[in-house]
PDB file of C-alpha atoms in Angstrom:
ATOM      1  CA  MET A   1     -40.117 -26.773 -21.269  1.00  0.00           C
ATOM      2  CA  GLN A   2     -36.810 -28.284 -19.871  1.00  0.00           C
ATOM      3  CA  LYS A   3     -34.512 -26.157 -17.672  1.00  0.00           C
ATOM      4  CA  GLU A   4     -30.991 -25.293 -18.842  1.00  0.00           C
ATOM      5  CA  HIS A   5     -28.521 -26.399 -16.216  1.00  0.00           C
ATOM      6  CA  ARG A   6     -25.424 -24.264 -16.133  1.00  0.00           C
ATOM      7  CA  ILE A   7     -22.053 -25.093 -14.591  1.00  0.00           C
ATOM      8  CA  MET A   8     -20.247 -22.850 -12.670  1.00  0.00           C
ATOM      9  CA  LYS A   9     -17.087 -21.829 -14.260  1.00  0.00           C
ATOM     10  CA  PHE A  10     -14.050 -19.909 -12.713  1.00  0.00           C
ATOM     11  CA  ASN A  11     -12.803 -17.339 -14.877  1.00  0.00           C
ATOM     12  CA  TYR A  12      -8.817 -17.461 -15.079  1.00  0.00           C
ATOM     13  CA  ASP A  13      -8.417 -14.499 -17.366  1.00  0.00           C
ATOM     14  CA  TYR A  14      -7.056 -11.221 -17.189  1.00  0.00           C
ATOM     15  CA  ALA A  15     -10.188  -9.140 -16.991  1.00  0.00           C
ATOM     16  CA  THR A  16     -11.490 -10.945 -14.021  1.00  0.00           C
ATOM     17  CA  HIS A  17      -8.135 -10.694 -12.321  1.00  0.00           C
ATOM     18  CA  GLN A  18      -7.755  -6.973 -12.522  1.00  0.00           C
ATOM     19  CA  TRP A  19     -11.268  -6.217 -11.821  1.00  0.00           C
ATOM     20  CA  VAL A  20     -10.831  -7.879  -8.313  1.00  0.00           C
ATOM     21  CA  LEU A  21      -7.303  -6.430  -7.926  1.00  0.00           C
ATOM     22  CA  SER A  22      -8.355  -2.864  -8.958  1.00  0.00           C
ATOM     23  CA  ILE A  23     -10.808  -3.047  -5.787  1.00  0.00           C
ATOM     24  CA  MET A  24      -8.603  -4.552  -3.741  1.00  0.00           C
ATOM     25  CA  VAL A  25      -5.662  -2.256  -4.462  1.00  0.00           C
ATOM     26  CA  GLY A  26      -7.908   0.900  -4.642  1.00  0.00           C
ATOM     27  CA  PHE A  27      -9.473   0.116  -1.148  1.00  0.00           C
ATOM     28  CA  PHE A  28      -5.818  -0.142   0.123  1.00  0.00           C
ATOM     29  CA  LEU A  29      -4.649   2.820  -1.193  1.00  0.00           C
ATOM     30  CA  SER A  30      -7.612   4.871  -0.170  1.00  0.00           C
ATOM     31  CA  LYS A  31      -6.830   3.408   3.728  1.00  0.00           C
ATOM     32  CA  VAL A  32      -3.227   4.520   3.191  1.00  0.00           C
ATOM     33  CA  ILE A  33      -4.043   7.961   2.000  1.00  0.00           C
ATOM     34  CA  THR A  34      -6.653   8.332   4.870  1.00  0.00           C
ATOM     35  CA  THR A  35      -4.335   7.103   7.662  1.00  0.00           C
ATOM     36  CA  LEU A  36      -1.880   9.777   6.358  1.00  0.00           C
ATOM     37  CA  ALA A  37      -4.302  12.470   6.323  1.00  0.00           C
ATOM     38  CA  LYS A  38      -5.328  11.397   9.902  1.00  0.00           C
ATOM     39  CA  HIS A  39      -1.717  11.528  10.980  1.00  0.00           C
ATOM     40  CA  ILE A  40      -1.235  15.009   9.298  1.00  0.00           C
ATOM     41  CA  SER A  41      -4.420  16.483  10.874  1.00  0.00           C
ATOM     42  CA  ASN A  42      -3.402  14.834  14.431  1.00  0.00           C
ATOM     43  CA  ARG A  43       0.392  15.748  14.173  1.00  0.00           C
ATOM     44  CA  GLU A  44       0.384  17.292  17.554  1.00  0.00           C
ATOM     45  CA  ASN A  45      -0.361  13.853  19.371  1.00  0.00           C
ATOM     46  CA  THR A  46       1.636  11.783  16.824  1.00  0.00           C
ATOM     47  CA  THR A  47       5.045  10.822  17.410  1.00  0.00           C
ATOM     48  CA  PHE A  48       6.924  10.994  14.298  1.00  0.00           C
ATOM     49  CA  TYR A  49       8.741   7.856  12.962  1.00  0.00           C
ATOM     50  CA  LEU A  50      10.498   8.153   9.953  1.00  0.00           C
ATOM     51  CA  PRO A  51      10.568   4.069   8.872  1.00  0.00           C
ATOM     52  CA  TYR A  52       6.854   4.003   9.372  1.00  0.00           C
ATOM     53  CA  TYR A  53       6.321   6.804   7.011  1.00  0.00           C
ATOM     54  CA  LEU A  54       8.717   5.337   4.455  1.00  0.00           C
ATOM     55  CA  GLN A  55       6.658   1.860   4.717  1.00  0.00           C
ATOM     56  CA  MET A  56       3.796   4.038   3.725  1.00  0.00           C
ATOM     57  CA  LEU A  57       5.587   5.595   0.782  1.00  0.00           C
ATOM     58  CA  MET A  58       6.934   2.012  -0.103  1.00  0.00           C
ATOM     59  CA  ALA A  59       3.145   0.521  -0.074  1.00  0.00           C
ATOM     60  CA  PHE A  60       2.183   3.432  -2.520  1.00  0.00           C
ATOM     61  CA  ILE A  61       4.890   2.617  -5.056  1.00  0.00           C
ATOM     62  CA  TYR A  62       4.666  -1.216  -4.600  1.00  0.00           C
ATOM     63  CA  PHE A  63       0.977  -1.334  -5.285  1.00  0.00           C
ATOM     64  CA  ILE A  64       1.291   1.279  -8.221  1.00  0.00           C
ATOM     65  CA  TYR A  65       3.934  -1.327  -9.703  1.00  0.00           C
ATOM     66  CA  VAL A  66       1.973  -4.113  -9.327  1.00  0.00           C
ATOM     67  CA  TRP A  67      -1.693  -2.567 -10.567  1.00  0.00           C
ATOM     68  CA  TYR A  68      -0.049  -0.910 -13.746  1.00  0.00           C
ATOM     69  CA  GLY A  69       2.908  -3.326 -14.363  1.00  0.00           C
ATOM     70  CA  TYR A  70       3.453  -6.567 -12.947  1.00  0.00           C
ATOM     71  CA  SER A  71      -0.129  -7.932 -12.495  1.00  0.00           C
ATOM     72  CA  PRO A  72      -0.998  -7.087 -16.120  1.00  0.00           C
ATOM     73  CA  THR A  73       2.005  -8.916 -17.609  1.00  0.00           C
ATOM     74  CA  ILE A  74       1.549 -11.787 -15.447  1.00  0.00           C
ATOM     75  CA  SER A  75      -2.108 -12.125 -15.689  1.00  0.00           C
ATOM     76  CA  LEU A  76      -1.962 -11.900 -19.458  1.00  0.00           C
ATOM     77  CA  ALA A  77       0.631 -14.794 -19.707  1.00  0.00           C
ATOM     78  CA  GLY A  78      -1.131 -17.094 -17.323  1.00  0.00           C
ATOM     79  CA  GLU A  79      -4.793 -16.980 -18.547  1.00  0.00           C
ATOM     80  CA  GLY A  80      -6.431 -20.328 -18.241  1.00  0.00           C
ATOM     81  CA  GLN A  81      -4.036 -21.511 -15.566  1.00  0.00           C
ATOM     82  CA  ARG A  82      -5.580 -22.592 -12.199  1.00  0.00           C
ATOM     83  CA  ILE A  83      -2.312 -22.977 -10.305  1.00  0.00           C
ATOM     84  CA  VAL A  84      -0.883 -19.545 -11.519  1.00  0.00           C
ATOM     85  CA  PHE A  85      -3.833 -17.571 -10.749  1.00  0.00           C
ATOM     86  CA  LEU A  86      -4.193 -19.349  -7.368  1.00  0.00           C
ATOM     87  CA  LEU A  87      -0.689 -18.202  -6.845  1.00  0.00           C
ATOM     88  CA  MET A  88      -1.485 -14.707  -8.165  1.00  0.00           C
ATOM     89  CA  ILE A  89      -4.315 -14.244  -5.812  1.00  0.00           C
ATOM     90  CA  ILE A  90      -1.919 -15.417  -2.745  1.00  0.00           C
ATOM     91  CA  GLY A  91       0.636 -13.050  -3.933  1.00  0.00           C
ATOM     92  CA  ASP A  92      -1.603 -10.016  -4.253  1.00  0.00           C
ATOM     93  CA  LEU A  93      -3.175 -10.750  -0.708  1.00  0.00           C
ATOM     94  CA  ILE A  94       0.041 -11.001   1.202  1.00  0.00           C
ATOM     95  CA  PRO A  95       1.256  -7.503   0.498  1.00  0.00           C
ATOM     96  CA  VAL A  96      -1.984  -6.154   1.425  1.00  0.00           C
ATOM     97  CA  LEU A  97      -1.985  -8.048   4.938  1.00  0.00           C
ATOM     98  CA  PHE A  98       1.797  -7.081   5.287  1.00  0.00           C
ATOM     99  CA  PHE A  99       1.249  -3.186   4.919  1.00  0.00           C
ATOM    100  CA  GLN A 100      -2.092  -3.597   7.010  1.00  0.00           C
ATOM    101  CA  LEU A 101      -0.079  -5.141   9.885  1.00  0.00           C
ATOM    102  CA  VAL A 102       2.626  -1.998   9.538  1.00  0.00           C
ATOM    103  CA  LEU A 103      -0.011   0.596   9.574  1.00  0.00           C
ATOM    104  CA  ALA A 104      -1.967   2.253  12.251  1.00  0.00           C
ATOM    105  CA  ASP A 105      -5.808   0.855  12.822  1.00  0.00           C
ATOM    106  CA  GLU A 106      -8.750   2.790  13.667  1.00  0.00           C
ATOM    107  CA  GLU A 107      -8.186   1.818  17.459  1.00  0.00           C
ATOM    108  CA  ASP A 108      -4.763   3.194  17.363  1.00  0.00           C
ATOM    109  CA  LEU A 109      -5.938   6.669  15.759  1.00  0.00           C
ATOM    110  CA  GLN A 110      -8.285   7.075  18.585  1.00  0.00           C
ATOM    111  CA  LYS A 111      -5.674   7.168  21.049  1.00  0.00           C
ATOM    112  CA  GLU A 112      -4.810  10.212  22.811  1.00  0.00           C
ATOM    113  CA  ILE A 113      -0.963   9.732  21.644  1.00  0.00           C
ATOM    114  CA  VAL A 114      -0.163   7.715  18.725  1.00  0.00           C
ATOM    115  CA  ASP A 115       3.128   6.295  18.832  1.00  0.00           C
ATOM    116  CA  LEU A 116       4.181   5.179  15.400  1.00  0.00           C
ATOM    117  CA  GLU A 117       7.075   3.635  16.568  1.00  0.00           C
ATOM    118  CA  THR A 118       5.065   1.041  18.826  1.00  0.00           C
ATOM    119  CA  VAL A 119       2.638   0.647  15.752  1.00  0.00           C
ATOM    120  CA  TYR A 120       5.522  -0.040  13.557  1.00  0.00           C
ATOM    121  CA  PHE A 121       7.003  -2.905  15.619  1.00  0.00           C
ATOM    122  CA  ARG A 122       3.870  -4.634  17.170  1.00  0.00           C
ATOM    123  CA  ASN A 123       3.838  -7.261  14.536  1.00  0.00           C
ATOM    124  CA  ILE A 124       7.389  -7.330  13.223  1.00  0.00           C
ATOM    125  CA  LYS A 125       7.595 -10.915  14.068  1.00  0.00           C
ATOM    126  CA  VAL A 126       5.343 -11.658  11.095  1.00  0.00           C
ATOM    127  CA  TRP A 127       7.087  -9.905   8.490  1.00  0.00           C
ATOM    128  CA  PRO A 128       9.782 -12.491   7.512  1.00  0.00           C
ATOM    129  CA  ALA A 129       7.250 -15.181   7.231  1.00  0.00           C
ATOM    130  CA  LEU A 130       5.076 -13.062   4.991  1.00  0.00           C
ATOM    131  CA  ALA A 131       8.023 -11.771   2.816  1.00  0.00           C
ATOM    132  CA  ILE A 132       9.371 -15.387   2.524  1.00  0.00           C
ATOM    133  CA  VAL A 133       6.152 -16.786   1.229  1.00  0.00           C
ATOM    134  CA  TYR A 134       5.304 -13.620  -1.019  1.00  0.00           C
ATOM    135  CA  PHE A 135       8.941 -14.200  -2.601  1.00  0.00           C
ATOM    136  CA  ILE A 136       8.371 -17.887  -3.158  1.00  0.00           C
ATOM    137  CA  VAL A 137       4.874 -17.617  -4.517  1.00  0.00           C
ATOM    138  CA  THR A 138       6.178 -15.213  -6.904  1.00  0.00           C
ATOM    139  CA  GLY A 139       9.105 -17.013  -7.877  1.00  0.00           C
ATOM    140  CA  ILE A 140       7.202 -19.887  -8.468  1.00  0.00           C
ATOM    141  CA  ASN A 141       5.001 -18.117 -11.134  1.00  0.00           C
ATOM    142  CA  GLU A 142       7.742 -16.544 -12.938  1.00  0.00           C
ATOM    143  CA  TYR A 143       9.396 -19.960 -13.344  1.00  0.00           C
ATOM    144  CA  LEU A 144       5.982 -21.614 -14.652  1.00  0.00           C
ATOM    145  CA  LEU A 145       5.470 -18.853 -16.775  1.00  0.00           C
ATOM    146  CA  GLN A 146       9.169 -18.530 -18.125  1.00  0.00           C
ATOM    147  CA  ASP A 147       8.259 -20.030 -21.807  1.00  0.00           C
ATOM    148  CA  VAL A 148       5.036 -17.776 -22.280  1.00  0.00           C
ATOM    149  CA  MET A 149       6.422 -14.645 -20.684  1.00  0.00           C
ATOM    150  CA  PRO A 150      10.011 -14.226 -21.704  1.00  0.00           C
ATOM    151  CA  ASP A 151       9.603 -10.361 -21.151  1.00  0.00           C
ATOM    152  CA  SER A 152       8.658 -10.508 -17.505  1.00  0.00           C
ATOM    153  CA  ILE A 153       8.796  -7.034 -15.817  1.00  0.00           C
ATOM    154  CA  MET A 154      11.129  -8.715 -13.099  1.00  0.00           C
ATOM    155  CA  ILE A 155      13.512  -9.769 -15.871  1.00  0.00           C
ATOM    156  CA  ILE A 156      13.404  -7.111 -18.832  1.00  0.00           C
ATOM    157  CA  ASN A 157      13.983  -4.249 -16.751  1.00  0.00           C
ATOM    158  CA  SER A 158      17.212  -5.499 -15.379  1.00  0.00           C
ATOM    159  CA  SER A 159      19.690  -5.742 -18.577  1.00  0.00           C
ATOM    160  CA  SER A 160      21.769  -8.271 -16.454  1.00  0.00           C
ATOM    161  CA  PHE A 161      21.703 -10.993 -14.076  1.00  0.00           C
ATOM    162  CA  GLY A 162      24.213  -8.920 -11.763  1.00  0.00           C
ATOM    163  CA  LYS A 163      21.440  -5.704 -11.738  1.00  0.00           C
ATOM    164  CA  LEU A 164      18.671  -8.344 -10.916  1.00  0.00           C
ATOM    165  CA  VAL A 165      20.682  -9.489  -7.831  1.00  0.00           C
ATOM    166  CA  PHE A 166      21.472  -6.182  -6.919  1.00  0.00           C
ATOM    167  CA  ARG A 167      17.711  -4.799  -7.397  1.00  0.00           C
ATOM    168  CA  ILE A 168      15.878  -7.430  -5.976  1.00  0.00           C
ATOM    169  CA  VAL A 169      17.787 -10.169  -3.995  1.00  0.00           C
ATOM    170  CA  ILE A 170      20.190  -7.877  -1.988  1.00  0.00           C
ATOM    171  CA  PRO A 171      17.690  -5.250  -0.977  1.00  0.00           C
ATOM    172  CA  VAL A 172      15.121  -8.136   0.071  1.00  0.00           C
ATOM    173  CA  SER A 173      17.941  -9.867   1.813  1.00  0.00           C
ATOM    174  CA  VAL A 174      19.150  -6.747   3.833  1.00  0.00           C
ATOM    175  CA  TYR A 175      15.422  -6.080   4.405  1.00  0.00           C
ATOM    176  CA  LEU A 176      14.819  -9.682   6.007  1.00  0.00           C
ATOM    177  CA  ILE A 177      17.905  -9.521   8.246  1.00  0.00           C
ATOM    178  CA  THR A 178      17.537  -6.166   9.468  1.00  0.00           C
ATOM    179  CA  ILE A 179      13.758  -6.489  10.348  1.00  0.00           C
ATOM    180  CA  PHE A 180      15.141  -8.082  13.488  1.00  0.00           C
ATOM    181  CA  TRP A 181      16.813  -5.218  15.004  1.00  0.00           C
ATOM    182  CA  LYS A 182      14.861  -2.557  16.366  1.00  0.00           C
ATOM    183  CA  ASN A 183      17.221   0.073  15.023  1.00  0.00           C
ATOM    184  CA  GLU A 184      15.523   3.085  13.112  1.00  0.00           C
ATOM    185  CA  ARG A 185      18.766   3.698  11.188  1.00  0.00           C
ATOM    186  CA  TRP A 186      18.526   0.148   9.700  1.00  0.00           C
ATOM    187  CA  HIS A 187      15.045   0.116   9.177  1.00  0.00           C
ATOM    188  CA  THR A 188      15.218   3.424   7.349  1.00  0.00           C
ATOM    189  CA  TYR A 189      17.985   2.418   5.165  1.00  0.00           C
ATOM    190  CA  THR A 190      16.037  -0.745   4.168  1.00  0.00           C
ATOM    191  CA  ALA A 191      12.994   0.910   3.503  1.00  0.00           C
ATOM    192  CA  VAL A 192      14.527   3.247   1.247  1.00  0.00           C
ATOM    193  CA  LEU A 193      16.496   0.190  -0.581  1.00  0.00           C
ATOM    194  CA  MET A 194      12.860  -1.243  -1.306  1.00  0.00           C
ATOM    195  CA  CYS A 195      11.409   1.896  -2.461  1.00  0.00           C
ATOM    196  CA  LEU A 196      14.216   2.443  -4.930  1.00  0.00           C
ATOM    197  CA  THR A 197      13.961  -1.070  -5.883  1.00  0.00           C
ATOM    198  CA  PHE A 198      10.457  -0.884  -6.826  1.00  0.00           C
ATOM    199  CA  GLY A 199      10.673   2.454  -8.201  1.00  0.00           C
ATOM    200  CA  SER A 200      13.707   1.163 -10.575  1.00  0.00           C
ATOM    201  CA  LEU A 201      11.256  -1.512 -11.791  1.00  0.00           C
ATOM    202  CA  ILE A 202       8.549   0.933 -12.600  1.00  0.00           C
ATOM    203  CA  PHE A 203      10.795   3.580 -14.465  1.00  0.00           C
ATOM    204  CA  GLY A 204      13.035   0.442 -16.045  1.00  0.00           C
ATOM    205  CA  TYR A 205      16.402   1.835 -14.716  1.00  0.00           C
TER     206      TYR A 205
END
């Protein structure tokens, strides 16, 4: 009796990608909620820092946007395309890494006093590199799929090129520029801009 030899195949399809993404996003959102709960329960020993909490809100809004909107659209359009799926994986991992660097870790939460400003700024030098790589990767995917994905969420939710620039390019540019300054007011403004940007994409305004 001959044994049947099976060749390993990679599944570059919507179902596989969404299954992996759901685990990754679900795990991260549970971390966000758990970390927030610990800050609230230990609020007397936690120094309040508004940009930090706005980053938590931005993480929640962003991953809702990716999980329910952008990822299903782009993964369906890119089925079977290895380069697209590889870039999608990179694009999914970078935001998780970014927000992990922003949020307090278990070691921080065990300290007698949790200084959220120190936690927020300790990895700030890494932010620009991650942000630039992320937008390059997503931009390449948008370009590669422009013929099969004319209704890209990034495009259809902006009725004109001017609105696209206003909602994406300007907030991101301001965000990248201002993260070099340790100024609470500027970081608050840019975090609010990013929350509004992804919120407007979710609701189509």
